[in-house]
PDB file of C-alpha atoms in Angstrom:
ATOM      1  CA  GLY A   1      94.576 115.652 104.423  1.00  0.00           C
ATOM      2  CA  GLN A   2      92.540 112.821 102.832  1.00  0.00           C
ATOM      3  CA  GLN A   3      90.847 109.963 105.225  1.00  0.00           C
ATOM      4  CA  VAL A   4      89.069 107.099 104.496  1.00  0.00           C
ATOM      5  CA  MET A   5      87.096 105.769 107.592  1.00  0.00           C
ATOM      6  CA  GLN A   6      85.302 102.238 108.131  1.00  0.00           C
ATOM      7  CA  ILE A   7      83.254 101.494 110.611  1.00  0.00           C
ATOM      8  CA  PRO A   8      83.084  99.151 112.375  1.00  0.00           C
ATOM      9  CA  GLN A   9      86.368  98.241 113.021  1.00  0.00           C
ATOM     10  CA  TYR A  10      85.598  94.714 114.099  1.00  0.00           C
ATOM     11  CA  GLN A  11      82.662  92.554 113.645  1.00  0.00           C
ATOM     12  CA  HIS A  12      82.062  89.104 114.775  1.00  0.00           C
ATOM     13  CA  VAL A  13      78.903  87.278 113.621  1.00  0.00           C
ATOM     14  CA  GLN A  14      77.655  83.833 113.717  1.00  0.00           C
ATOM     15  CA  GLU A  15      77.940  81.785 110.271  1.00  0.00           C
ATOM     16  CA  GLY A  16      74.651  82.648 108.582  1.00  0.00           C
ATOM     17  CA  GLU A  17      74.322  86.066 109.675  1.00  0.00           C
ATOM     18  CA  ASP A  18      74.645  89.490 107.568  1.00  0.00           C
ATOM     19  CA  PHE A  19      77.566  91.615 107.702  1.00  0.00           C
ATOM     20  CA  THR A  20      77.759  95.164 106.086  1.00  0.00           C
ATOM     21  CA  THR A  21      80.993  97.527 106.734  1.00  0.00           C
ATOM     22  CA  TYR A  22      80.926 101.436 105.625  1.00  0.00           C
ATOM     23  CA  CYS A  23      83.634 103.597 104.469  1.00  0.00           C
ATOM     24  CA  ASN A  24      83.338 107.005 104.872  1.00  0.00           C
ATOM     25  CA  SER A  25      85.220 109.589 102.947  1.00  0.00           C
ATOM     26  CA  SER A  26      86.181 113.394 104.072  1.00  0.00           C
ATOM     27  CA  THR A  27      86.132 114.208 100.255  1.00  0.00           C
ATOM     28  CA  THR A  28      84.462 113.707  97.234  1.00  0.00           C
ATOM     29  CA  LEU A  29      85.349 109.939  95.535  1.00  0.00           C
ATOM     30  CA  SER A  30      85.596 109.886  91.696  1.00  0.00           C
ATOM     31  CA  ASN A  31      85.751 105.824  92.318  1.00  0.00           C
ATOM     32  CA  ILE A  32      86.357 103.527  95.183  1.00  0.00           C
ATOM     33  CA  GLN A  33      87.693  99.648  94.991  1.00  0.00           C
ATOM     34  CA  TRP A  34      87.080  97.089  97.781  1.00  0.00           C
ATOM     35  CA  TYR A  35      89.966  94.528  98.795  1.00  0.00           C
ATOM     36  CA  LYS A  36      89.681  91.615 101.020  1.00  0.00           C
ATOM     37  CA  GLN A  37      92.975  91.084 103.182  1.00  0.00           C
ATOM     38  CA  ARG A  38      92.519  87.132 104.549  1.00  0.00           C
ATOM     39  CA  PRO A  39      94.505  86.383 107.761  1.00  0.00           C
ATOM     40  CA  GLY A  40      98.002  86.479 107.017  1.00  0.00           C
ATOM     41  CA  GLY A  41      97.290  86.614 103.260  1.00  0.00           C
ATOM     42  CA  HIS A  42      97.537  90.071 101.248  1.00  0.00           C
ATOM     43  CA  PRO A  43      94.805  92.369  99.578  1.00  0.00           C
ATOM     44  CA  VAL A  44      93.220  91.269  97.090  1.00  0.00           C
ATOM     45  CA  PHE A  45      90.858  93.431  94.501  1.00  0.00           C
ATOM     46  CA  LEU A  46      87.343  92.548  95.129  1.00  0.00           C
ATOM     47  CA  ILE A  47      85.727  95.478  92.725  1.00  0.00           C
ATOM     48  CA  GLN A  48      85.114  98.930  91.651  1.00  0.00           C
ATOM     49  CA  LEU A  49      82.800 101.449  91.643  1.00  0.00           C
ATOM     50  CA  VAL A  50      82.451 104.589  89.595  1.00  0.00           C
ATOM     51  CA  LYS A  51      79.034 105.908  89.144  1.00  0.00           C
ATOM     52  CA  SER A  52      77.073 107.848  91.962  1.00  0.00           C
ATOM     53  CA  GLY A  53      74.302 105.719  93.479  1.00  0.00           C
ATOM     54  CA  GLU A  54      75.988 102.267  92.021  1.00  0.00           C
ATOM     55  CA  VAL A  55      75.192  99.051  93.017  1.00  0.00           C
ATOM     56  CA  LYS A  56      77.379  95.943  92.303  1.00  0.00           C
ATOM     57  CA  LYS A  57      76.605  92.405  93.355  1.00  0.00           C
ATOM     58  CA  GLN A  58      79.014  89.269  93.550  1.00  0.00           C
ATOM     59  CA  LYS A  59      77.219  86.167  94.746  1.00  0.00           C
ATOM     60  CA  ARG A  60      76.454  87.225  98.416  1.00  0.00           C
ATOM     61  CA  LEU A  61      78.597  90.650  98.302  1.00  0.00           C
ATOM     62  CA  THR A  62      76.544  93.854  97.500  1.00  0.00           C
ATOM     63  CA  PHE A  63      78.721  96.871  96.964  1.00  0.00           C
ATOM     64  CA  GLN A  64      77.271 100.101  97.222  1.00  0.00           C
ATOM     65  CA  PHE A  65      78.638 103.895  96.073  1.00  0.00           C
ATOM     66  CA  GLY A  66      76.474 106.573  97.810  1.00  0.00           C
ATOM     67  CA  GLU A  67      74.450 109.312  95.750  1.00  0.00           C
ATOM     68  CA  ALA A  68      76.870 112.281  97.071  1.00  0.00           C
ATOM     69  CA  LYS A  69      79.886 109.815  96.140  1.00  0.00           C
ATOM     70  CA  LYS A  70      81.437 110.352  99.816  1.00  0.00           C
ATOM     71  CA  ASN A  71      80.451 106.948 101.061  1.00  0.00           C
ATOM     72  CA  SER A  72      80.359 103.232 100.037  1.00  0.00           C
ATOM     73  CA  SER A  73      79.053  99.920 101.910  1.00  0.00           C
ATOM     74  CA  LEU A  74      80.021  96.456 101.816  1.00  0.00           C
ATOM     75  CA  HIS A  75      76.961  94.312 102.776  1.00  0.00           C
ATOM     76  CA  ILE A  76      77.416  89.976 103.099  1.00  0.00           C
ATOM     77  CA  THR A  77      74.322  88.025 102.957  1.00  0.00           C
ATOM     78  CA  ALA A  78      74.443  84.602 104.979  1.00  0.00           C
ATOM     79  CA  THR A  79      77.979  84.970 106.027  1.00  0.00           C
ATOM     80  CA  GLN A  80      80.405  82.141 105.566  1.00  0.00           C
ATOM     81  CA  THR A  81      83.596  80.738 107.441  1.00  0.00           C
ATOM     82  CA  THR A  82      85.502  81.876 104.119  1.00  0.00           C
ATOM     83  CA  ASP A  83      84.578  85.370 104.544  1.00  0.00           C
ATOM     84  CA  VAL A  84      86.608  86.013 107.117  1.00  0.00           C
ATOM     85  CA  GLY A  85      89.553  88.449 106.650  1.00  0.00           C
ATOM     86  CA  THR A  86      89.814  92.043 106.848  1.00  0.00           C
ATOM     87  CA  TYR A  87      88.049  94.690 104.637  1.00  0.00           C
ATOM     88  CA  PHE A  88      89.800  97.740 103.007  1.00  0.00           C
ATOM     89  CA  CYS A  89      87.927 100.619 100.859  1.00  0.00           C
ATOM     90  CA  ALA A  90      90.322 102.322  98.934  1.00  0.00           C
ATOM     91  CA  ASP A  91      90.216 105.835  97.578  1.00  0.00           C
ATOM     92  CA  THR A  92      91.933 106.534  93.809  1.00  0.00           C
ATOM     93  CA  SER A  93      90.020 109.691  93.462  1.00  0.00           C
ATOM     94  CA  GLY A  94      92.154 112.361  91.095  1.00  0.00           C
ATOM     95  CA  THR A  95      95.828 111.016  93.101  1.00  0.00           C
ATOM     96  CA  TYR A  96      98.057 108.936  91.453  1.00  0.00           C
ATOM     97  CA  LYS A  97      98.008 106.183  94.738  1.00  0.00           C
ATOM     98  CA  TYR A  98      95.624 104.179  96.666  1.00  0.00           C
ATOM     99  CA  ILE A  99      94.333 105.357  99.867  1.00  0.00           C
ATOM    100  CA  PHE A 100      93.088 102.817 102.027  1.00  0.00           C
ATOM    101  CA  GLY A 101      90.470 103.246 104.453  1.00  0.00           C
ATOM    102  CA  THR A 102      90.992 101.651 108.157  1.00  0.00           C
ATOM    103  CA  GLY A 103      89.751  98.605 107.391  1.00  0.00           C
ATOM    104  CA  THR A 104      86.769  96.138 109.043  1.00  0.00           C
ATOM    105  CA  ARG A 105      87.840  92.838 110.332  1.00  0.00           C
ATOM    106  CA  LEU A 106      85.320  90.375 110.131  1.00  0.00           C
ATOM    107  CA  LYS A 107      85.284  87.017 112.253  1.00  0.00           C
ATOM    108  CA  VAL A 108      82.582  84.511 111.413  1.00  0.00           C
ATOM    109  CA  LEU A 109      81.760  82.061 114.075  1.00  0.00           C
ATOM    110  CA  ALA A 110      80.671  78.716 113.357  1.00  0.00           C
TER     111      ALA A 110
ATOM    112  CA  GLU B   1     101.597  85.035  84.303  1.00  0.00           C
ATOM    113  CA  ALA B   2     103.696  85.786  87.715  1.00  0.00           C
ATOM    114  CA  GLY B   3     101.908  88.425  90.135  1.00  0.00           C
ATOM    115  CA  VAL B   4     104.119  90.912  92.516  1.00  0.00           C
ATOM    116  CA  THR B   5     106.407  88.970  94.185  1.00  0.00           C
ATOM    117  CA  GLN B   6     108.423  90.117  97.296  1.00  0.00           C
ATOM    118  CA  PHE B   7     111.665  88.499  99.100  1.00  0.00           C
ATOM    119  CA  PRO B   8     112.223  87.793 101.788  1.00  0.00           C
ATOM    120  CA  SER B   9     108.641  86.775 103.207  1.00  0.00           C
ATOM    121  CA  HIS B  10     110.372  87.193 106.496  1.00  0.00           C
ATOM    122  CA  SER B  11     113.040  89.283 108.120  1.00  0.00           C
ATOM    123  CA  VAL B  12     113.998  89.334 111.767  1.00  0.00           C
ATOM    124  CA  ILE B  13     116.493  92.017 112.469  1.00  0.00           C
ATOM    125  CA  GLU B  14     118.158  93.810 115.228  1.00  0.00           C
ATOM    126  CA  LYS B  15     117.466  97.713 115.988  1.00  0.00           C
ATOM    127  CA  GLY B  16     120.397  99.456 114.349  1.00  0.00           C
ATOM    128  CA  GLN B  17     120.785  96.818 111.442  1.00  0.00           C
ATOM    129  CA  THR B  18     119.905  97.349 107.904  1.00  0.00           C
ATOM    130  CA  VAL B  19     117.262  95.714 105.857  1.00  0.00           C
ATOM    131  CA  THR B  20     116.816  95.784 102.344  1.00  0.00           C
ATOM    132  CA  LEU B  21     113.442  94.395 101.114  1.00  0.00           C
ATOM    133  CA  ARG B  22     112.545  93.887  97.239  1.00  0.00           C
ATOM    134  CA  CYS B  23     109.841  93.742  95.063  1.00  0.00           C
ATOM    135  CA  ASP B  24     109.227  92.614  91.449  1.00  0.00           C
ATOM    136  CA  PRO B  25     106.037  93.796  90.004  1.00  0.00           C
ATOM    137  CA  ILE B  26     103.854  92.474  87.148  1.00  0.00           C
ATOM    138  CA  SER B  27     105.758  92.525  83.813  1.00  0.00           C
ATOM    139  CA  GLY B  28     104.659  95.744  82.157  1.00  0.00           C
ATOM    140  CA  HIS B  29     102.875  97.467  85.212  1.00  0.00           C
ATOM    141  CA  ASP B  30     104.843 100.843  85.131  1.00  0.00           C
ATOM    142  CA  ASN B  31     103.364 101.800  88.766  1.00  0.00           C
ATOM    143  CA  LEU B  32     104.614 100.390  91.329  1.00  0.00           C
ATOM    144  CA  TYR B  33     103.504 101.007  95.542  1.00  0.00           C
ATOM    145  CA  TRP B  34     105.171 100.540  98.882  1.00  0.00           C
ATOM    146  CA  TYR B  35     102.741  99.958 101.826  1.00  0.00           C
ATOM    147  CA  ARG B  36     103.007  99.033 105.553  1.00  0.00           C
ATOM    148  CA  ARG B  37     100.560  97.571 107.763  1.00  0.00           C
ATOM    149  CA  VAL B  38     101.255  97.794 111.221  1.00  0.00           C
ATOM    150  CA  MET B  39      99.833  95.349 113.919  1.00  0.00           C
ATOM    151  CA  GLY B  40      97.151  94.466 111.752  1.00  0.00           C
ATOM    152  CA  LYS B  41      95.507  98.357 111.429  1.00  0.00           C
ATOM    153  CA  GLU B  42      95.505 100.156 107.814  1.00  0.00           C
ATOM    154  CA  ILE B  43      97.581  99.869 104.871  1.00  0.00           C
ATOM    155  CA  LYS B  44      99.473 102.844 105.154  1.00  0.00           C
ATOM    156  CA  PHE B  45     100.745 104.476 101.886  1.00  0.00           C
ATOM    157  CA  LEU B  46     104.328 105.270 101.674  1.00  0.00           C
ATOM    158  CA  LEU B  47     105.465 105.426  97.844  1.00  0.00           C
ATOM    159  CA  HIS B  48     104.662 105.361  94.258  1.00  0.00           C
ATOM    160  CA  PHE B  49     106.955 104.870  91.125  1.00  0.00           C
ATOM    161  CA  VAL B  50     105.898 105.491  87.814  1.00  0.00           C
ATOM    162  CA  LYS B  51     108.867 103.429  85.766  1.00  0.00           C
ATOM    163  CA  GLU B  52     111.944 104.520  87.630  1.00  0.00           C
ATOM    164  CA  SER B  53     110.781 107.836  88.826  1.00  0.00           C
ATOM    165  CA  LYS B  54     109.318 108.489  92.047  1.00  0.00           C
ATOM    166  CA  GLN B  55     105.885 110.350  91.600  1.00  0.00           C
ATOM    167  CA  ASP B  56     104.742 110.616  95.280  1.00  0.00           C
ATOM    168  CA  GLU B  57     106.840 109.189  98.460  1.00  0.00           C
ATOM    169  CA  SER B  58     104.865 111.846 101.044  1.00  0.00           C
ATOM    170  CA  GLY B  59     104.554 108.396 102.962  1.00  0.00           C
ATOM    171  CA  MET B  60     107.850 107.641 103.758  1.00  0.00           C
ATOM    172  CA  PRO B  61     108.335 107.658 107.385  1.00  0.00           C
ATOM    173  CA  ASN B  62     111.902 109.391 107.751  1.00  0.00           C
ATOM    174  CA  ASN B  63     115.239 109.246 105.792  1.00  0.00           C
ATOM    175  CA  ARG B  64     115.718 106.094 107.269  1.00  0.00           C
ATOM    176  CA  PHE B  65     113.891 104.747 104.651  1.00  0.00           C
ATOM    177  CA  LEU B  66     115.108 104.754 101.114  1.00  0.00           C
ATOM    178  CA  ALA B  67     113.536 103.630  97.907  1.00  0.00           C
ATOM    179  CA  GLU B  68     114.869 102.704  94.464  1.00  0.00           C
ATOM    180  CA  ARG B  69     113.664 101.360  91.056  1.00  0.00           C
ATOM    181  CA  THR B  70     116.395 101.137  88.727  1.00  0.00           C
ATOM    182  CA  GLY B  71     115.648 100.613  85.289  1.00  0.00           C
ATOM    183  CA  GLY B  72     111.999 100.639  86.137  1.00  0.00           C
ATOM    184  CA  THR B  73     111.744  97.172  86.929  1.00  0.00           C
ATOM    185  CA  TYR B  74     111.990  95.765  90.091  1.00  0.00           C
ATOM    186  CA  SER B  75     112.397  97.938  93.369  1.00  0.00           C
ATOM    187  CA  THR B  76     114.039  97.933  96.443  1.00  0.00           C
ATOM    188  CA  LEU B  77     113.148  99.308 100.124  1.00  0.00           C
ATOM    189  CA  LYS B  78     115.901  99.965 102.570  1.00  0.00           C
ATOM    190  CA  VAL B  79     115.769 100.565 105.749  1.00  0.00           C
ATOM    191  CA  GLN B  80     118.891 102.356 107.847  1.00  0.00           C
ATOM    192  CA  PRO B  81     119.298 101.919 110.363  1.00  0.00           C
ATOM    193  CA  ALA B  82     115.756  99.831 111.657  1.00  0.00           C
ATOM    194  CA  GLU B  83     114.503 100.918 114.951  1.00  0.00           C
ATOM    195  CA  LEU B  84     111.780  98.976 116.650  1.00  0.00           C
ATOM    196  CA  GLU B  85     109.142 100.819 115.290  1.00  0.00           C
ATOM    197  CA  ASP B  86     109.472  99.845 111.565  1.00  0.00           C
ATOM    198  CA  SER B  87     108.365  96.358 112.271  1.00  0.00           C
ATOM    199  CA  GLY B  88     105.000  95.563 110.526  1.00  0.00           C
ATOM    200  CA  VAL B  89     104.036  93.770 107.082  1.00  0.00           C
ATOM    201  CA  TYR B  90     105.334  95.519 103.948  1.00  0.00           C
ATOM    202  CA  PHE B  91     103.400  95.120 101.011  1.00  0.00           C
ATOM    203  CA  CYS B  92     104.176  96.069  97.577  1.00  0.00           C
ATOM    204  CA  ALA B  93     101.420  96.798  94.624  1.00  0.00           C
ATOM    205  CA  SER B  94     101.549  97.271  90.891  1.00  0.00           C
ATOM    206  CA  SER B  95      99.306  98.334  88.355  1.00  0.00           C
ATOM    207  CA  GLN B  96      99.101  99.317  85.092  1.00  0.00           C
ATOM    208  CA  ARG B  97      97.101 102.248  84.954  1.00  0.00           C
ATOM    209  CA  THR B  98      97.441 104.759  88.084  1.00  0.00           C
ATOM    210  CA  GLY B  99      94.588 104.660  90.077  1.00  0.00           C
ATOM    211  CA  LYS B 100      92.230 103.490  87.812  1.00  0.00           C
ATOM    212  CA  THR B 101      92.853  99.965  87.583  1.00  0.00           C
ATOM    213  CA  GLU B 102      92.946  97.224  90.585  1.00  0.00           C
ATOM    214  CA  ALA B 103      96.434  97.339  92.725  1.00  0.00           C
ATOM    215  CA  PHE B 104      98.053  93.598  92.734  1.00  0.00           C
ATOM    216  CA  PHE B 105      99.735  93.048  95.901  1.00  0.00           C
ATOM    217  CA  GLY B 106     102.299  90.877  96.826  1.00  0.00           C
ATOM    218  CA  GLN B 107     102.746  88.314  99.879  1.00  0.00           C
ATOM    219  CA  GLY B 108     104.525  91.144 101.866  1.00  0.00           C
ATOM    220  CA  THR B 109     107.310  90.969 104.052  1.00  0.00           C
ATOM    221  CA  ARG B 110     107.235  90.801 107.649  1.00  0.00           C
ATOM    222  CA  LEU B 111     109.745  92.634 109.293  1.00  0.00           C
ATOM    223  CA  THR B 112     110.563  92.444 112.965  1.00  0.00           C
ATOM    224  CA  VAL B 113     112.828  94.663 114.942  1.00  0.00           C
ATOM    225  CA  VAL B 114     114.288  93.495 117.921  1.00  0.00           C
TER     226      VAL B 114
END
């Protein structure tokens, strides 16, 4: 079945360091979404990518969609303690449901 | 505008008991989803409603789980009888357009079966 894998599973960084999580799909994606879940919270939508090779930025966050539309990445520049949480990608391609990736849990050490 | 609301926020029940979770989606959202996150792992899809119809229930673990959405408004998810492995956080989400717009999540119901 359809699988969306994320690496790494966990990442600990010092505050101010950069962070990247990668999302890989076994099938071609028509679009992909990213969500963030704070500890004890619920997933919150960050962004949606649709076009091959698309790059979008939100302040310190940079989202990229692969040229072949089978992978995506989220890069955070100069992490802050407020970036702590689990980041999920979600595939919404051609189906009627959101298939979430395995998630990357980020801890930022002050 | 009110967001997605879930009730209860926490539930602790004994193995073999019944629990019913409720979700009120954002008004006007035809699409309603149930997900489960166990032990901080991935968010697993359970099922999807479009209005009152079950569009996809392929993620339901077994027949101890029953979801309904009467009248296409709020939804309930009943677990009967509950087992230890049913513990986790159950999230409800709603969206306007199927899969093409963002999903809005509720705060979740943390279910603990002891």
